[in-house]
Amino acid sequence: MILLEIKESIKNAFESMKAAKLRSALASLGVVIGISFVILMGWILAGLDKAVEDTFNIIGKDMLYVDKWDWAGGKNWKEVQARKNITYEQATRFKKMMHSAEVVVPNARYWGGQVKYAGETYSGIGIEGVTYEYALTPMGSIERGRFFSEFEDRQGENVCVIGTIPAAQIFPDSNGIGKTIKINGRNFLIIGQVKKQGTMMMDFVDNVIYIPMKTFFSTFGYMNRSFTICVKAGSIASLEEVRAETEGIMRTIRNIKPGEENDFSINETKAFEKSFVTIRASVWGIGIGMTFLSFLVGMIGIMNIMFVSVTERTKEIGIRKAVGAKKRSILYQFLVEAAVLCIIGAIVSFIICSAIAYLAATYLPMWIEGLNFLSPIIPIRLLIIATIVSIAVGVLAGLIPAIRAANLDPIEALRYE
Amino acid sequence: MQENELIIKIEQITKIYQMGEEKVFALRGVSLEIKRNEYVAIMGPSGSGKSTLMNIIGCLDTPTAGKYIFEGEDVSELTDNELAEIRNKKIGFVFQTFNLLARATALKNVELPLIYAGLHRHERLEKARKALEDVGLLDRITHKPNELSGGQRQRVAIARALVTNPSIILADEPTGNLDSKTGEDIMKLFAELWRKGNTIILVTHEEEIARHAHRIIRIRDGLIERDEINPNPIY
């Protein structure tokens, strides 16, 4: 019986909206804006989440990076800077001692690389020395060509594997494989290109050229640099064990006495999750504030139109009561009307936001490459959330006018002209 | 259906309105009984209390004191919702100004009480159609009130009153907004409904209209002045 009345109320709601189209449209404008905020915020967050997830996948969820530096930046910066370098000897010792990990690769980095090709000079590209096993880590996975072999690695051949940014910069029209470039005065044959890995958050990881470790030493020298030890656990399940062993070995190698703090950092994706939570929270914070305000305005709009509607339809309420409508029935009628107004607002918002999302995701990355994490499709769960929120807003905004309607005296209401 | 079965039994009801500081006695102790299939007119000038009495009989209002027994049930102290249910199931209203929903079709208007009775669509439509047929408007069911003449509108209102098969039909000045010719047609319809076994209570201030009823109750200053049988009802 209640269902039946609600069904009737929905029909009535559409009829009364048809009777006052412009007024209904204006009243629900606030709700449209509010819901649009919710949807767009959710859409951006979903994009950010995906960007972060992608980043984590690049870094590798089962990867540990032993480094002098703390990547997440949680530690005292001065203390970190005062740490001793992780030397190549320590890295190779570590590799020998480590048993539980699948792959261990030392990594050296040179930031001021000067790359020349066809008379042009490109700077700011990171030159990294790694061993052939780097191909087994997520960062070293190959897009085209190949990674250098164990033989080339041992021999210290002048071969390199380039990242997507230098590839696009130096060879805008081809992929550059088979070409020879000059890195700090030496000729290198490009034998492969790694997959694009960066997202908006970490696109520097693509601005890199990998060369064999031995070649790196002979080009940039060997002393006074700190190495990163890349440790691939092999699976997330074994990460715990590998982390424990890593810490133990490093403490032994670095002669840390019991009770003393580590003078190295074990970096992993987990460390980034924390800092990402902060970004996420601030997006939410701003969004929630704006959403709250626009919903407040929206609710006042809906409440206003409902009061007008109740007054205008006093006679109708009287008639309905005379033929047997209970307070509850009248209450539902007006609540449903307010909710329907808001649901229609939600649908309109969803259409508008879908258009915005599609256009933004299609055209914005053409100008700002970092925005390519945006999805052209608004997830359906946001539609569900928007609908629920809009029903709640409608019911809340319609409550006082509906109670007033329900409590009208039938005799007075019938007399109203 | 029993003849002579008591539908309405009113005992010493009073109704007092508080108008600011002043107390207004609309009814000062009215008692009356109405049996099934009676055709009663309640008459009185404006301010006599007849509207108040009609509202109480129609369960739109409750008396300040006294008892109102409707079909054996004491309705003088029911809640608003319980009164709504009685109005829905047992009382059919016909108003002077028709009181139809302006945006709804004739069929929809007649269907309205059945929605609140909780009937399903199929059943509602069937009954509403039948009621409109009974008042001779089967060819107008999709028309909205503004597409109908005054007499047709009042017929729709009568169909709406009939559709729940109520115990009484309560008509408040049903011809007040109609020309005399159309008014006569409506009165003929009431006579016909009475012959079919309906109980009709007519509230009017027009002697001419009251003379259609078989019993005339005259109200003045909140009291029953006279309650007499009309020996020669029209129709």
XYZ file of C-alpha atoms in Angstrom:
652
model
C 0.000 0.000 0.000
C 2.867 2.340 0.812
C 4.581 1.297 -2.400
C 1.448 2.038 -4.333
C 1.210 5.512 -2.833
C 4.862 6.185 -3.594
C 4.344 5.066 -7.163
C 1.453 7.489 -7.421
C 3.543 10.207 -5.804
C 6.255 9.762 -8.396
C 3.709 10.197 -11.169
C 2.311 13.261 -9.432
C 5.785 14.676 -9.002
C 6.433 14.488 -12.727
C 3.093 16.076 -13.460
C 3.641 18.994 -11.138
C 7.132 19.467 -12.517
C 5.720 19.574 -16.006
C 3.334 22.250 -14.823
C 6.185 24.432 -13.537
C 9.143 23.548 -15.731
C 11.219 26.684 -15.426
C 10.712 27.000 -11.706
C 11.659 23.367 -11.138
C 14.742 23.765 -13.304
C 15.898 26.818 -11.381
C 15.205 25.170 -8.054
C 17.250 22.119 -8.870
C 20.152 24.134 -10.279
C 21.837 24.263 -6.896
C 21.499 20.519 -6.549
C 22.886 20.036 -10.041
C 25.958 22.044 -9.096
C 26.369 20.183 -5.812
C 26.094 16.780 -7.376
C 28.414 17.822 -10.185
C 31.033 18.646 -7.567
C 30.647 15.231 -5.982
C 30.884 13.462 -9.318
C 33.813 15.467 -10.650
C 35.698 15.129 -7.405
C 35.151 11.391 -7.388
C 36.235 11.235 -11.009
C 39.468 13.141 -10.342
C 40.198 11.017 -7.296
C 39.573 7.853 -9.275
C 42.070 9.157 -11.854
C 44.587 9.968 -9.142
C 44.128 6.547 -7.601
C 44.807 4.960 -10.936
C 47.883 7.127 -11.466
C 49.164 6.105 -8.068
C 48.382 2.469 -8.670
C 50.276 2.664 -11.960
C 53.196 4.309 -10.236
C 53.255 1.609 -7.605
C 53.240 -1.003 -10.287
C 56.254 0.643 -11.922
C 58.189 0.835 -8.741
C 57.024 -2.685 -8.206
C 54.932 -3.825 -5.320
C 57.400 -6.590 -4.533
C 60.431 -4.323 -4.918
C 62.679 -2.914 -2.210
C 65.161 -0.175 -2.970
C 68.014 0.051 -0.464
C 69.279 3.588 -0.637
C 71.087 6.206 1.364
C 68.080 8.429 0.675
C 64.637 8.051 2.090
C 62.322 8.390 -0.896
C 59.197 9.226 0.972
C 61.027 12.024 2.771
C 59.797 11.029 6.182
C 63.195 11.259 7.863
C 65.222 14.200 9.122
C 66.859 15.528 5.984
C 70.155 16.548 7.620
C 70.535 13.183 9.260
C 69.932 11.454 5.950
C 72.432 13.643 4.181
C 75.064 12.847 6.793
C 74.753 9.123 6.061
C 77.698 7.375 4.490
C 77.372 6.389 0.854
C 76.382 2.879 -0.060
C 79.481 1.767 -1.944
C 79.693 -0.622 -4.869
C 81.541 -3.109 -2.636
C 78.696 -3.023 -0.148
C 76.216 -3.544 -2.964
C 78.067 -6.548 -4.354
C 78.548 -7.992 -0.872
C 74.873 -7.587 -0.290
C 74.116 -9.411 -3.517
C 76.274 -12.349 -2.472
C 74.761 -12.586 0.996
C 71.117 -12.215 -0.024
C 69.286 -15.539 -0.470
C 65.561 -14.953 -0.178
C 65.274 -12.370 -2.982
C 64.776 -13.249 -6.632
C 66.915 -10.520 -8.176
C 69.418 -8.034 -6.749
C 70.693 -5.250 -9.008
C 72.993 -2.423 -7.978
C 72.160 0.885 -9.577
C 74.287 4.010 -9.973
C 72.919 7.300 -11.173
C 74.461 10.285 -12.915
C 72.147 13.258 -13.258
C 74.092 15.661 -15.423
C 74.227 13.522 -18.535
C 75.049 15.327 -21.804
C 73.597 13.477 -24.762
C 74.452 14.491 -28.314
C 72.880 13.342 -31.520
C 72.982 14.884 -34.984
C 74.519 18.081 -33.731
C 71.965 18.644 -30.961
C 72.738 18.463 -27.249
C 70.238 17.201 -24.735
C 70.842 17.668 -21.045
C 69.119 16.744 -17.843
C 68.809 13.106 -18.755
C 69.600 10.668 -15.962
C 72.267 8.137 -16.909
C 72.007 4.959 -14.866
C 74.491 2.163 -14.577
C 72.859 -1.196 -13.931
C 73.609 -4.860 -14.473
C 71.897 -7.029 -17.104
C 69.509 -8.438 -14.453
C 67.793 -5.057 -14.323
C 65.702 -6.330 -17.217
C 63.962 -8.586 -14.675
C 62.664 -5.684 -12.586
C 59.547 -3.685 -13.499
C 61.560 -0.559 -14.290
C 63.735 -2.425 -16.759
C 60.968 -4.086 -18.747
C 61.492 -3.667 -22.460
C 59.091 -2.004 -24.885
C 61.095 -2.719 -28.029
C 64.581 -3.962 -28.873
C 66.347 -5.740 -25.985
C 68.171 -5.116 -22.738
C 71.948 -5.626 -22.711
C 73.162 -9.170 -22.192
C 75.320 -10.604 -19.436
C 78.191 -10.660 -21.902
C 77.821 -7.019 -22.885
C 77.498 -6.184 -19.198
C 80.735 -7.982 -18.259
C 82.603 -6.579 -21.211
C 81.491 -3.055 -20.512
C 80.215 -2.545 -24.036
C 79.082 0.880 -25.186
C 75.427 -0.042 -25.532
C 72.404 1.647 -23.986
C 68.697 1.223 -23.396
C 66.716 4.453 -23.443
C 63.616 5.638 -21.629
C 60.575 7.048 -23.379
C 61.318 10.719 -22.729
C 64.794 10.847 -24.350
C 63.510 8.541 -27.069
C 60.735 10.962 -27.923
C 63.016 13.974 -27.550
C 65.921 12.772 -29.656
C 64.016 10.637 -32.156
C 60.618 12.223 -32.573
C 60.000 10.321 -35.810
C 61.547 6.911 -35.113
C 62.392 4.853 -32.072
C 66.150 5.321 -32.385
C 67.087 1.679 -32.021
C 70.289 0.957 -33.957
C 71.312 4.615 -33.872
C 74.430 5.788 -32.115
C 74.355 8.651 -29.627
C 77.108 10.399 -27.722
C 76.889 10.336 -23.937
C 79.469 12.580 -22.303
C 81.730 12.255 -25.309
C 81.399 8.516 -25.835
C 79.505 6.734 -28.552
C 76.700 4.405 -27.473
C 74.632 2.091 -29.631
C 70.948 2.128 -28.722
C 69.775 -1.478 -28.485
C 66.403 -1.113 -26.796
C 63.783 1.069 -25.212
C 62.070 0.475 -21.868
C 58.332 0.780 -21.388
C 56.781 4.086 -20.484
C 56.501 3.993 -16.741
C 55.972 7.397 -15.287
C 52.671 9.014 -14.587
C 51.910 12.569 -13.674
C 53.475 11.900 -10.306
C 56.791 10.435 -11.378
C 57.557 11.172 -14.983
C 61.262 11.640 -14.244
C 61.602 7.844 -14.217
C 61.191 7.924 -17.989
C 63.893 10.548 -18.483
C 66.685 7.995 -18.261
C 69.258 6.045 -20.260
C 70.549 2.716 -18.933
C 74.117 1.592 -19.601
C 76.113 -1.389 -18.287
C 77.661 -0.793 -14.852
C 81.173 -1.346 -16.066
C 80.721 1.181 -18.846
C 79.203 3.595 -16.321
C 82.328 3.369 -14.169
C 84.662 4.004 -17.060
C 82.575 6.962 -18.207
C 81.672 8.704 -14.974
C 84.145 7.308 -12.490
C 83.691 4.989 -9.621
C 84.342 6.874 -6.402
C 82.179 9.125 -4.303
C 78.808 7.888 -5.328
C 76.090 6.149 -3.447
C 74.450 3.125 -4.996
C 70.908 2.015 -4.857
C 70.375 -1.689 -4.415
C 67.248 -2.860 -6.205
C 65.842 -5.972 -4.553
C 63.029 -7.906 -6.208
C 61.360 -10.173 -3.677
C 59.607 -12.217 -6.357
C 56.209 -12.025 -4.724
C 54.329 -9.832 -2.284
C 54.052 -12.817 0.045
C 57.800 -13.103 0.426
C 58.285 -9.341 0.782
C 58.264 -9.502 4.577
C 60.970 -12.113 4.726
C 63.093 -10.362 2.104
C 62.761 -7.058 3.915
C 63.910 -8.625 7.174
C 66.872 -10.277 5.511
C 67.759 -7.064 3.678
C 67.802 -5.101 6.890
C 69.901 -7.757 8.637
C 72.475 -7.929 5.850
C 72.738 -4.171 5.506
C 73.245 -3.750 9.244
C 76.007 -6.329 9.143
C 77.662 -4.748 6.108
C 77.443 -1.250 7.564
C 78.571 -2.375 11.030
C 75.582 -1.072 12.894
C 75.602 -2.058 16.548
C 72.465 -3.403 18.184
C 70.256 -0.581 19.353
C 71.608 1.887 16.804
C 69.388 3.232 14.070
C 69.764 2.167 10.450
C 71.928 4.497 8.392
C 70.180 3.494 5.193
C 66.585 3.396 3.998
C 64.630 0.508 2.575
C 62.252 2.188 0.129
C 59.113 0.543 -1.146
C 55.710 1.491 -2.523
C 54.218 1.417 0.974
C 56.204 4.521 1.844
C 54.432 6.470 -0.921
C 51.010 5.416 0.147
C 51.291 7.652 3.191
C 52.156 10.782 1.247
C 49.481 10.009 -1.290
C 46.863 9.799 1.440
C 47.669 13.436 2.264
C 47.135 14.569 -1.340
C 43.909 12.634 -1.474
C 42.675 14.108 1.774
C 43.318 17.649 0.617
C 41.428 17.068 -2.647
C 38.554 15.669 -0.599
C 38.741 18.540 1.857
C 38.421 21.216 -0.811
C 35.798 19.205 -2.660
C 33.713 18.520 0.424
C 33.754 22.176 1.367
C 32.538 23.279 -2.045
C 30.053 20.448 -2.228
C 28.633 21.290 1.164
C 28.149 24.917 0.215
C 26.486 24.170 -3.089
C 24.242 21.557 -1.504
C 23.234 24.087 1.111
C 22.269 26.516 -1.639
C 20.585 23.663 -3.502
C 18.607 22.620 -0.473
C 17.396 26.142 0.152
C 16.265 26.244 -3.487
C 14.385 22.973 -3.180
C 12.877 23.915 0.165
C 11.689 27.184 -1.276
C 10.017 25.629 -4.287
C 8.415 23.031 -2.042
C 6.944 25.704 0.213
C 5.563 27.459 -2.843
C 4.239 24.157 -4.127
C 2.521 23.345 -0.827
C 0.887 26.765 -0.661
C -0.206 26.620 -4.275
C -1.684 23.203 -3.807
C -3.425 23.737 -0.489
C -6.757 23.079 -2.151
C -5.448 19.888 -3.725
C -4.192 18.726 -0.327
C -7.659 19.428 1.084
C -9.296 17.370 -1.675
C -6.888 14.495 -1.155
C -7.511 14.536 2.583
C -11.276 14.673 2.087
C -11.229 11.529 -0.042
C -9.109 9.704 2.499
C -5.435 10.638 2.210
C -3.716 10.195 5.535
C -1.019 12.535 6.841
C 1.531 9.955 5.815
C 0.286 9.922 2.214
C 0.573 13.681 1.893
C 3.986 13.626 3.549
C 5.222 11.008 1.069
C 3.785 12.906 -1.837
C 5.822 15.996 -1.114
C 8.949 14.157 -0.026
C 8.874 12.122 -3.204
C 8.382 15.277 -5.213
C 11.448 16.873 -3.628
C 13.448 13.690 -4.106
C 12.395 13.361 -7.751
C 13.452 16.957 -8.334
C 16.859 16.084 -6.909
C 17.164 12.790 -8.772
C 16.491 14.585 -12.018
C 19.156 17.053 -10.920
C 21.484 14.098 -10.379
C 20.798 12.705 -13.838
C 21.388 16.094 -15.437
C 24.611 16.445 -13.444
C 25.730 13.023 -14.542
C 25.185 13.881 -18.186
C 27.001 17.208 -17.827
C 29.866 15.612 -15.914
C 30.157 12.786 -18.423
C 30.544 15.356 -21.172
C 33.116 17.275 -19.137
C 35.030 14.088 -18.333
C 35.021 12.947 -21.928
C 36.163 16.290 -23.284
C 38.737 16.802 -20.539
C 40.232 13.339 -20.903
C 40.304 13.610 -24.685
C 41.646 17.120 -25.158
C 43.436 18.231 -21.981
C 46.345 15.755 -22.233
C 47.135 17.263 -25.645
C 48.285 20.394 -23.840
C 49.244 19.071 -20.434
C 50.746 15.636 -20.751
C 50.629 14.993 -17.008
C 46.832 14.876 -17.098
C 46.699 11.657 -19.069
C 45.584 9.794 -15.967
C 42.084 11.238 -16.389
C 39.523 8.693 -17.489
C 36.998 9.691 -20.173
C 34.298 7.675 -18.397
C 32.666 8.518 -15.081
C 32.484 5.336 -13.034
C 28.943 4.035 -12.530
C 29.446 3.828 -8.782
C 29.625 7.620 -8.758
C 26.203 7.718 -10.365
C 24.899 5.520 -7.580
C 26.515 7.711 -4.933
C 25.183 10.852 -6.605
C 21.690 9.389 -6.715
C 21.736 8.395 -3.067
C 23.112 11.770 -2.036
C 20.504 13.571 -4.112
C 17.648 11.546 -2.627
C 18.966 12.348 0.835
C 19.218 16.038 -0.014
C 15.741 16.026 -1.521
C 14.167 14.326 1.456
C 15.970 16.627 3.865
C 15.021 19.763 1.961
C 11.447 18.615 1.460
C 10.871 17.507 5.022
C 9.667 20.762 6.565
C 7.369 21.735 3.646
C 6.036 18.169 3.537
C 5.297 18.129 7.262
C 3.495 21.423 6.891
C 1.419 19.967 4.032
C 0.650 16.798 5.974
C -0.572 18.746 8.977
C -2.949 21.003 7.056
C -6.476 20.947 8.370
C -8.686 19.454 5.641
C -11.523 21.930 6.227
C -9.230 24.941 6.041
C -7.445 23.496 3.034
C -10.702 22.887 1.161
C -11.792 26.443 1.806
C -8.506 27.818 0.371
C -8.880 29.563 -2.955
C -28.642 -4.418 3.256
C -31.158 -3.880 6.033
C -33.750 -1.180 5.811
C -34.035 0.995 8.896
C -30.504 0.172 9.939
C -29.024 3.098 11.820
C -26.009 4.623 10.108
C -25.617 7.871 11.980
C -26.417 8.469 15.617
C -25.502 11.864 16.984
C -26.021 12.581 20.688
C -25.859 16.055 22.146
C -22.864 17.227 20.197
C -21.453 20.693 20.658
C -18.733 22.477 18.802
C -16.977 25.488 20.220
C -14.438 27.521 18.256
C -11.988 29.723 20.037
C -11.803 32.999 18.097
C -9.132 34.955 19.912
C -10.582 35.757 23.345
C -14.081 34.868 22.308
C -15.737 31.480 22.310
C -18.051 30.832 19.397
C -20.707 28.161 19.841
C -21.239 26.677 16.394
C -23.301 23.759 17.687
C -25.059 23.861 21.032
C -26.227 20.302 21.553
C -27.494 18.587 18.429
C -28.931 15.087 18.377
C -30.131 13.221 15.326
C -30.307 9.793 13.742
C -30.107 8.856 10.093
C -31.020 5.413 8.799
C -29.768 3.598 5.755
C -31.249 4.713 2.444
C -32.644 7.916 3.838
C -32.550 11.066 1.735
C -32.029 13.921 4.164
C -31.567 17.629 3.619
C -29.881 19.731 6.258
C -31.050 23.315 5.882
C -30.156 26.555 7.459
C -28.981 30.069 6.753
C -25.302 30.875 6.774
C -23.902 30.993 10.291
C -26.522 28.510 11.497
C -23.962 25.767 12.161
C -24.981 23.558 9.261
C -21.484 23.588 7.781
C -20.013 22.620 11.128
C -22.534 19.813 11.415
C -21.719 18.678 7.905
C -17.977 18.652 8.676
C -18.595 16.538 11.758
C -20.934 14.147 9.946
C -18.324 13.925 7.182
C -15.595 13.088 9.703
C -13.591 16.110 8.627
C -13.871 17.428 12.144
C -14.647 16.123 15.632
C -17.153 17.561 18.123
C -16.061 19.417 21.243
C -18.467 17.325 23.298
C -21.107 14.694 22.653
C -21.114 11.398 20.865
C -21.093 10.509 17.203
C -21.704 6.872 16.375
C -21.119 6.028 12.718
C -22.225 2.505 11.783
C -21.846 1.403 15.366
C -18.402 2.908 15.805
C -17.746 5.880 18.054
C -15.925 8.292 15.783
C -16.051 11.346 18.047
C -12.608 10.729 19.431
C -10.724 9.166 16.554
C -7.315 10.399 15.422
C -6.814 12.291 12.175
C -5.600 9.175 10.413
C -8.490 7.036 11.614
C -10.900 9.726 10.431
C -9.146 9.755 7.049
C -9.763 6.054 6.765
C -13.477 6.441 7.542
C -13.759 9.257 4.988
C -12.007 7.089 2.460
C -14.119 3.979 2.904
C -17.512 5.159 4.129
C -18.151 8.727 3.027
C -18.494 10.173 -0.431
C -18.236 13.961 -0.686
C -19.815 16.182 -3.313
C -18.885 19.857 -3.017
C -20.331 23.074 -4.318
C -17.095 23.923 -6.135
C -16.658 20.340 -7.394
C -13.128 20.172 -5.944
C -11.574 18.121 -8.699
C -7.840 17.912 -9.263
C -7.318 20.385 -12.102
C -4.437 18.599 -13.771
C -5.943 15.126 -13.629
C -8.357 13.524 -16.084
C -11.884 12.592 -15.074
C -10.813 8.963 -14.731
C -7.838 9.902 -12.574
C -10.010 12.063 -10.349
C -12.482 9.266 -9.791
C -9.638 6.847 -9.166
C -8.143 9.024 -6.421
C -9.977 7.622 -3.359
C -9.132 4.099 -4.510
C -5.428 4.930 -4.498
C -5.674 5.823 -0.835
C -7.721 2.668 -0.275
C -4.729 0.726 -1.569
C -6.409 -0.900 -4.552
C -4.354 -2.069 -7.461
C -4.356 -0.282 -10.752
C -6.423 -2.786 -12.627
C -9.154 -2.817 -9.997
C -9.058 0.958 -9.634
C -9.526 1.580 -13.329
C -12.356 -0.877 -13.555
C -14.259 0.687 -10.657
C -13.557 4.253 -11.762
C -14.808 3.478 -15.266
C -17.946 1.892 -13.855
C -18.645 4.906 -11.622
C -18.229 7.289 -14.555
C -20.552 5.104 -16.595
C -23.125 5.302 -13.799
C -23.159 9.105 -14.004
C -23.260 9.015 -17.822
C -19.759 10.253 -18.560
C -18.104 7.224 -20.107
C -17.253 9.267 -23.194
C -15.466 11.934 -21.154
C -13.059 9.891 -19.068
C -9.884 11.336 -20.594
C -11.049 14.938 -20.297
C -9.591 17.248 -17.733
C -11.928 19.392 -15.590
C -11.323 22.525 -17.675
C -12.516 20.627 -20.742
C -15.823 19.776 -19.065
C -18.970 21.812 -18.394
C -20.050 22.595 -14.829
C -22.656 19.849 -14.837
C -20.144 17.341 -16.176
C -17.633 18.332 -13.531
C -20.189 17.770 -10.819
C -20.969 14.371 -12.329
C -17.273 13.496 -12.138
C -17.322 14.569 -8.486
C -20.378 12.392 -7.884
C -18.649 9.463 -9.580
C -15.684 10.019 -7.276
C -18.039 9.986 -4.280
C -19.668 6.766 -5.475
C -16.595 4.841 -6.487
C -15.769 3.503 -3.022
C -19.367 2.402 -2.525
C -19.683 4.541 0.628
C -22.248 4.317 3.419
C -23.318 7.924 2.926
C -23.053 10.513 0.206
C -22.577 13.948 1.693
C -23.416 16.728 -0.759
C -22.658 20.316 0.222
C -24.643 22.771 -1.932
C -24.115 20.523 -4.958
C -26.040 22.830 -7.309
C -24.700 26.104 -5.928
C -22.371 26.697 -8.854
C -24.688 25.421 -11.573
C -27.445 27.020 -13.603
C -30.941 25.874 -12.632
C -31.369 23.524 -15.601
C -28.090 21.726 -14.925
C -28.859 21.806 -11.210
C -32.093 19.958 -11.885
C -30.199 17.282 -13.817
C -27.852 16.802 -10.878
C -30.814 16.545 -8.484
C -32.337 13.917 -10.755
C -29.111 11.993 -10.522
C -29.238 12.126 -6.710
C -32.816 10.844 -6.774
C -31.707 7.994 -8.966
C -28.812 7.182 -6.629
C -31.220 7.165 -3.709
C -33.489 4.727 -5.544
C -30.498 2.460 -6.042
C -30.167 2.259 -2.262
C -27.726 5.013 -1.407
C -28.035 7.147 1.705
C -27.885 10.817 0.790
C -27.325 13.818 3.026
C -27.822 17.114 1.292
C -26.622 20.347 2.861
C -28.215 23.456 1.401
C -29.684 26.819 2.151
C -32.083 26.674 -0.818
C -35.631 25.616 -0.067
C -36.061 24.532 -3.694
C -33.171 22.074 -3.478
C -34.081 20.803 -0.032
C -37.511 19.833 -1.300
C -35.937 16.998 -3.259
C -35.155 15.252 0.008
C -37.568 13.052 1.911
C -36.690 14.511 5.285
C -35.653 18.062 6.070
C -33.683 19.057 9.141
C -33.593 22.788 9.817
C -30.734 24.252 11.827
C -30.653 27.680 13.418
C -28.151 29.142 15.884
C -26.480 25.844 16.479
C -29.634 23.906 17.305
C -32.103 21.770 15.378
C -35.109 23.950 14.823
C -37.267 21.398 13.067
C -36.845 17.835 11.805
C -39.727 16.757 9.586
C -40.688 14.379 6.817
C -41.183 15.970 3.397
C -44.467 14.416 2.240
C -44.034 15.426 -1.399
C -40.441 15.125 -2.524
C -39.650 16.224 -6.073
C -38.880 13.161 -8.274
